[in-house]
XYZ file of C-alpha atoms in Angstrom:
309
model
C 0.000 0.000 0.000
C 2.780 2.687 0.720
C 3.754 2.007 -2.339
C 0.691 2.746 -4.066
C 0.566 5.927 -1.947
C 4.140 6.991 -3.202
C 2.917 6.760 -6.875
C -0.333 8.666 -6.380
C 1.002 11.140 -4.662
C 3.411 11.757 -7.446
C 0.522 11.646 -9.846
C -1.296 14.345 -7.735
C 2.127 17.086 -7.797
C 2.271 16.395 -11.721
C -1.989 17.143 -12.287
C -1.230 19.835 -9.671
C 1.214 21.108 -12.180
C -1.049 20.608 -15.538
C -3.873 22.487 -13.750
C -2.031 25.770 -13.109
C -0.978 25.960 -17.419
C -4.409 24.299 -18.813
C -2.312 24.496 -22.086
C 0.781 22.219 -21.121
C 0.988 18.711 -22.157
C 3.378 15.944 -21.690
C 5.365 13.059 -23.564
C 7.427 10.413 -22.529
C 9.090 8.206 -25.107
C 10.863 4.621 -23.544
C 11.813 2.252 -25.797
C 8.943 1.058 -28.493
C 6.719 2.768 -26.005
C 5.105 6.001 -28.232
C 2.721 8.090 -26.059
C -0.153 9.722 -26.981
C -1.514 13.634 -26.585
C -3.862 14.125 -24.103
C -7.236 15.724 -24.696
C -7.858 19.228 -24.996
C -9.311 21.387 -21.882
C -8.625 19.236 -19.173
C -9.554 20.305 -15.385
C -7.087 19.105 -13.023
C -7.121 16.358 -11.225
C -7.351 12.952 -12.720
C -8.536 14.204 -16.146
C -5.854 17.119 -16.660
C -2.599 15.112 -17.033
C -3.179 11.250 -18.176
C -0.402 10.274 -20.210
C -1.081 7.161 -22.167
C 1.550 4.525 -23.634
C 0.521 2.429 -25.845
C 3.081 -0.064 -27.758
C 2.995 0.524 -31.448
C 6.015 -1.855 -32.135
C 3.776 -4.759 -34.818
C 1.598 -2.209 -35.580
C 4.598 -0.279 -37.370
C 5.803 -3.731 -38.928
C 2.493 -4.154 -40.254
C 2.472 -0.840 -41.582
C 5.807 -1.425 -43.610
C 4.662 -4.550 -44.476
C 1.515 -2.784 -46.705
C 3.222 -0.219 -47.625
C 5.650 -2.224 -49.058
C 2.734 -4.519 -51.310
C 1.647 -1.293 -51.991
C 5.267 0.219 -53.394
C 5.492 -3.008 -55.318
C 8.218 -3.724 -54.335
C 9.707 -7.849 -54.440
C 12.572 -9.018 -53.391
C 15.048 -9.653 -55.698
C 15.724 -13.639 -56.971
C 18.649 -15.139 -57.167
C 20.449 -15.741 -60.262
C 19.982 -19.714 -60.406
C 16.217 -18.827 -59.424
C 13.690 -19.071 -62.987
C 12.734 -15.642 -62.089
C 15.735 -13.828 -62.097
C 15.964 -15.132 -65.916
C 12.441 -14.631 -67.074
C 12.693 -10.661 -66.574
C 15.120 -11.104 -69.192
C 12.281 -12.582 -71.536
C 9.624 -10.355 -70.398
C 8.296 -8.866 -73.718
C 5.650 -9.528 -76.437
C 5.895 -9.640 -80.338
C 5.122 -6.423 -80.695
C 7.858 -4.871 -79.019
C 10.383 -7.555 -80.512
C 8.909 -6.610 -84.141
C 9.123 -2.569 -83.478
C 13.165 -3.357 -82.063
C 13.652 -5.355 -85.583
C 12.330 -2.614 -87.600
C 14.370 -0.093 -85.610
C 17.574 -1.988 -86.622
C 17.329 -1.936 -90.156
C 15.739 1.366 -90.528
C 18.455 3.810 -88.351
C 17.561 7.130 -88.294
C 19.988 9.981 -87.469
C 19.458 11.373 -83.838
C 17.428 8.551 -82.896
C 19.063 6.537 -79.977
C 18.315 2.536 -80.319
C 18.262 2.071 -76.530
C 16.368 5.255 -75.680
C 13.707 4.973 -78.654
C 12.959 0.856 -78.237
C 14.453 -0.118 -75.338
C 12.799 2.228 -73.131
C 14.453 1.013 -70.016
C 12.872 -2.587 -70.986
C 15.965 -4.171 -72.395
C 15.685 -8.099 -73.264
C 17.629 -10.978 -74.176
C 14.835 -13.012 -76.014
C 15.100 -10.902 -79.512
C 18.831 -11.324 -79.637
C 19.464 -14.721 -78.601
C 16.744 -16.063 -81.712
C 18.663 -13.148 -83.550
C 21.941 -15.096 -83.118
C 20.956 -18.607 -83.309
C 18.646 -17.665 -86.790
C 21.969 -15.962 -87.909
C 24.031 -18.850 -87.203
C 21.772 -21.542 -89.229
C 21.654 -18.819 -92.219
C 25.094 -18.331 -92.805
C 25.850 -21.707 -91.892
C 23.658 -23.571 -94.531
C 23.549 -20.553 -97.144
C 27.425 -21.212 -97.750
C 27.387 -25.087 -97.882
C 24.794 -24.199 -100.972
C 26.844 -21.606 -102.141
C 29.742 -23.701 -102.082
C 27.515 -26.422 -103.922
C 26.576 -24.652 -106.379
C 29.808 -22.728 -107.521
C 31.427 -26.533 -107.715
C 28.388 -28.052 -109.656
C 30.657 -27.649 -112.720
C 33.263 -29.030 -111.874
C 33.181 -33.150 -112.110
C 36.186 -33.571 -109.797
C 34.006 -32.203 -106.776
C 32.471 -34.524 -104.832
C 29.303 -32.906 -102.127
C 29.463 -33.568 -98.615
C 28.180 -31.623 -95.501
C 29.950 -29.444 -93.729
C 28.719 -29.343 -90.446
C 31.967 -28.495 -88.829
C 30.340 -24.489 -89.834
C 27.414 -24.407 -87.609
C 29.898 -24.908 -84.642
C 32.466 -22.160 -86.374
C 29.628 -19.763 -87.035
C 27.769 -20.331 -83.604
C 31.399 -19.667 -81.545
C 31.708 -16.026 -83.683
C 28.866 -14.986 -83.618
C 27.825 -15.809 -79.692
C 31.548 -14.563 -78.776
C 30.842 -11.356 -80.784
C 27.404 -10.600 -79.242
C 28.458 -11.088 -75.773
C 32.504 -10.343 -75.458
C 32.421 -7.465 -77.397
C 29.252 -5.725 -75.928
C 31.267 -7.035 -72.212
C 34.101 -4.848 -73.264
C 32.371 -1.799 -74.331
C 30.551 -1.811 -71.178
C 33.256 -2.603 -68.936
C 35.059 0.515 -71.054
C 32.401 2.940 -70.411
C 32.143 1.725 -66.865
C 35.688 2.494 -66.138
C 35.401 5.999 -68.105
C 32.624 6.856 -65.615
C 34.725 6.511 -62.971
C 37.275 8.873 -64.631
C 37.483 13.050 -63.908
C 35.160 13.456 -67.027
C 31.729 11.910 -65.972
C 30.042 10.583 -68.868
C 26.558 8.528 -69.399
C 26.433 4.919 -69.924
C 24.216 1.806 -70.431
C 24.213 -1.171 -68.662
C 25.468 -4.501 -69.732
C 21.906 -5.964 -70.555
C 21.612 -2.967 -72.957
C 24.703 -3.181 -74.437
C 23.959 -6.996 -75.366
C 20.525 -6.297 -76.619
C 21.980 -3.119 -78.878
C 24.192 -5.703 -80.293
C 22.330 -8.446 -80.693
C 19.302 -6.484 -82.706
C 22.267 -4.937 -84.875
C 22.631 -8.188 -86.267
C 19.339 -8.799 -87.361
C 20.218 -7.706 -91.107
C 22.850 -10.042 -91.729
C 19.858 -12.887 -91.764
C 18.685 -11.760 -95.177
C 22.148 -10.626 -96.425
C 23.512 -14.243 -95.626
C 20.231 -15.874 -97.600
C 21.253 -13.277 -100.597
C 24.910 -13.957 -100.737
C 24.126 -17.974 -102.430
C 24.058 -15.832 -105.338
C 26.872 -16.559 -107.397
C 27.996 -12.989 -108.497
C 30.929 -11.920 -106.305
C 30.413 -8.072 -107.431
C 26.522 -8.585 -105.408
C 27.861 -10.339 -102.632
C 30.328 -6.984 -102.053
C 27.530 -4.641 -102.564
C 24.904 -6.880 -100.188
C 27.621 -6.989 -97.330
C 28.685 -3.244 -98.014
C 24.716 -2.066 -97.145
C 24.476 -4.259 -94.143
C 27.686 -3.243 -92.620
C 26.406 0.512 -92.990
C 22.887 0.002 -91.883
C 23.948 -2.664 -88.773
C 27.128 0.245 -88.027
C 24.770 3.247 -87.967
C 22.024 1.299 -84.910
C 25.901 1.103 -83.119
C 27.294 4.568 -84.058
C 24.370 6.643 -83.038
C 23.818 3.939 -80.187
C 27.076 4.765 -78.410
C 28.404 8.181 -79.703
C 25.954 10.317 -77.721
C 27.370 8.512 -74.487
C 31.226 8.613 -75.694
C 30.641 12.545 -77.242
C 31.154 13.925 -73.600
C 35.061 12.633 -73.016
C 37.683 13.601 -74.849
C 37.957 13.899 -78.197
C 40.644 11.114 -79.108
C 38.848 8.892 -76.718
C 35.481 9.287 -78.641
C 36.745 8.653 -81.760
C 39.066 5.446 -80.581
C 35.673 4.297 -79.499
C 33.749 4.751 -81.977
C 36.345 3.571 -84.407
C 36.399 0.256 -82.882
C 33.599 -0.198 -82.557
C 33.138 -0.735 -86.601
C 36.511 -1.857 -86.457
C 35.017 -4.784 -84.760
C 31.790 -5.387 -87.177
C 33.385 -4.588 -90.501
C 36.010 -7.835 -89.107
C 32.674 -9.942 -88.499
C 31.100 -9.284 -91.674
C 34.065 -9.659 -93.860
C 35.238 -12.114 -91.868
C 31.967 -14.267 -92.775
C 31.931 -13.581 -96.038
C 35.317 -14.500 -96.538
C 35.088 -17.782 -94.752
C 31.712 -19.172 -95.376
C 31.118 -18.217 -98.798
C 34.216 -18.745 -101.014
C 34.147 -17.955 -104.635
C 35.096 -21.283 -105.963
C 38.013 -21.123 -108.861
C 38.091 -23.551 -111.570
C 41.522 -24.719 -112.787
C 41.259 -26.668 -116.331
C 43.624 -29.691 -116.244
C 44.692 -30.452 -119.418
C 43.836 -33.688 -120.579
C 46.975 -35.899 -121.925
C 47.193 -36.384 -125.841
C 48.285 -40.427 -125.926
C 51.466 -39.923 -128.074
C 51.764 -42.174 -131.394
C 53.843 -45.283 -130.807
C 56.168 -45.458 -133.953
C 57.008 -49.551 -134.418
C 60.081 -50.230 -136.398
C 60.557 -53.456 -138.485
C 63.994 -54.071 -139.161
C 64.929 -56.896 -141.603
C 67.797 -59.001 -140.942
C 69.574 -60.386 -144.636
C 71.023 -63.819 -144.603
C-alpha cells in the first residue's frame, strides 16, 4: 500500500502542475513505447494530465509490411532462381517486331536504346537473332559452295557441319565479349574526372544483338553466285547494322575527350566490318576452276627391221 501511496502522490504534484498551465501537455518516449496527446481542456485532477503509452512496435511492422505490397516492391531472386531469368524474356511480339524494324531502318538522332528499349531491355530478340543468324550463314554457304562446284566433275558434295559450330562460336563470342568490353570501357570511363553517361550490360547486349538482325537476309542473298553482289549486299548491311551502333554509343562517348570518342567509336566498326568480312570471306568462297589439261596419248612409232642372210 505505501507504495501505491508513493505513486499517487506523485501523480497528484504532476496534475497539480497541468492544472495551473491548462495548455501544457506531456510526452514520454521509452523504448517502443510512443505516447499519446492528451485531450484538450482538461480540469485538473485525474482528467488534466493522463499520459497514455501504448506499444505501437507490430503495428509499425504491419504498416511497412503494406506499404511495401503497396510500393510493389519484391525481393530480388537469385540468379539460379527461374525468375531472375524470365525478366530477361519479359516482352511480347510487338515490341520484338518494333526493335527489328528499328535496326534496319536507323535514323539519325534517334538513340536505339532510348527509342525501343525504353528502359525494358531483353535478351529473347537477340538470342533467336543469333541462333537464326548462325543456321543462315551456316547452310547458305554449304549451298553456295555447292553450287559454284556443280561444274566441276572432280568435286564430290558432302556436308559441312563443322560451320554451324564455327559460325555459332563467332557470332555468340561477338554478341556477348564485345558488348562485355564496351561496357566494362564505359564503366571504367565513368569513374574517370570526365563523368560521362552509360548503359548497362543488358543494354549493351541487346543493342548488339538487334544490330545483327540484317545479316539474316544478307547471308540468304549472298548464295548468289555474283561476287560483285555479294560486295555490294555486305557493303549495305555493314552501314545500316554500323549506324544502330554509331548513333547507339556516340551520344554517351561525345562527352570525353575527343581522341577517346573517336578510338571508341572507331572500334567499334573496327570490330563489325572484321565480323562481316570475316563471314563472307570464310563461309562463302568464290570457288576457282583450274582446267587440267587432258593428256594427248602420243603415237607409238614400231620399227621393223629386216635381218639379210
Amino acid at each position: 500500500m505505501a507504495s501505491v501511496d508513493l505513486k499517487f502522490k506523485e501523480f497528484e504534484e504532476a496534475a497539480d502542475l497541468l492544472s495551473a498551465d491548462q495548455e501544457a501537455s506531456t510526452l514520454s518516449v521509452s523504448g517502443s513505447m510512443t505516447p499519446l496527446p492528451r485531450g484538450g481542456g482538461g480540469g485538473g485532477g485525474n482528467g488534466g494530465g493522463e499520459d497514455v503509452q501504448v506499444d505501437l512496435t507490430e503495428d509499425e511492422e504491419g504498416l511497412e509490411e503494406s506499404s511495401e505490397l503497396l510500393g510493389g516492391q519484391k525481393p530480388t531472386s537469385g540468379f539460379w532462381t527461374f525468375e531472375y531469368y524470365q525478366s530477361f524474356f519479359n516482352v511480347d511480339t510487338e515490341q520484338v517486331l518494333d526493335r527489328v524494324r528499328g535496326s534496319v531502318m536507323p535514323l539519325p538522332g534517334r538513340n536505339f536504346i532510348k527509342h525501343y528499349l525504353r528502359s525494358n531491355p531483353d535478351l529473347y530478340g537477340p538470342f533467336w537473332i543469333c541462333v537464326t543468324l548462325v543456321f543462315s550463314v551456316a547452310i547458305s554457304g554449304n549451298l553456295s559452295t555447292f553450287l559454284s562446284q556443280m561444274g566441276n566433275p572432280a568435286y564430290h558434295y558432302r556436308p559441312q557441319f563443322h560451320r554451324v559450330t564455327i559460325a555459332a562460336v563467332v557470332i555468340f563470342m561477338y554478341a556477348w565479349l564485345v558488348p562485355l568490353g564496351i561496357w566494362g570501357f564505359l564503366t571504367w570511363r565513368q569513374g574517370a574526372e570526365r563523368q560521362i553517361g552509360g548503359y548497362s550490360f543488358l543494354e549493351t547486349v541487346c543493342v548488339y544483338g538487334y544490330s545483327l538482325f540484317i545479316y539474316i537476309p544478307t547471308s540468304v542473298l549472298w548464295i548468289i553466285p555474283f561476287e560483285w553482289l555479294r560486295w555490294i549486299l555486305i557493303l549495305v548491311a555493314m552501314v545500316i547494322s554500323g549506324s544502330v551502333l554509331v548513333l547507339t554509343f556516340w551520344p554517351v562517348v561525345c562527352d570525353d575527350t575527343k581522341v577517346t570518342a573517336v578510338a571508341t567509336v572507331v572500334t567499334i566498326v573496327i570490330l563489325h566490318t572484321l565480323l562481316a568480312v570475316g563471314c563472307k570471306l570464310y563461309f562463302f568462297q568464290t570457288a576457282v576452276h583450274v582446267t587440267t589439261p587432258v593428256p594427248v596419248p602420243q603415237p607409238s612409232h614400231t620399227t621393223l627391221t629386216t635381218m639379210t642372210h
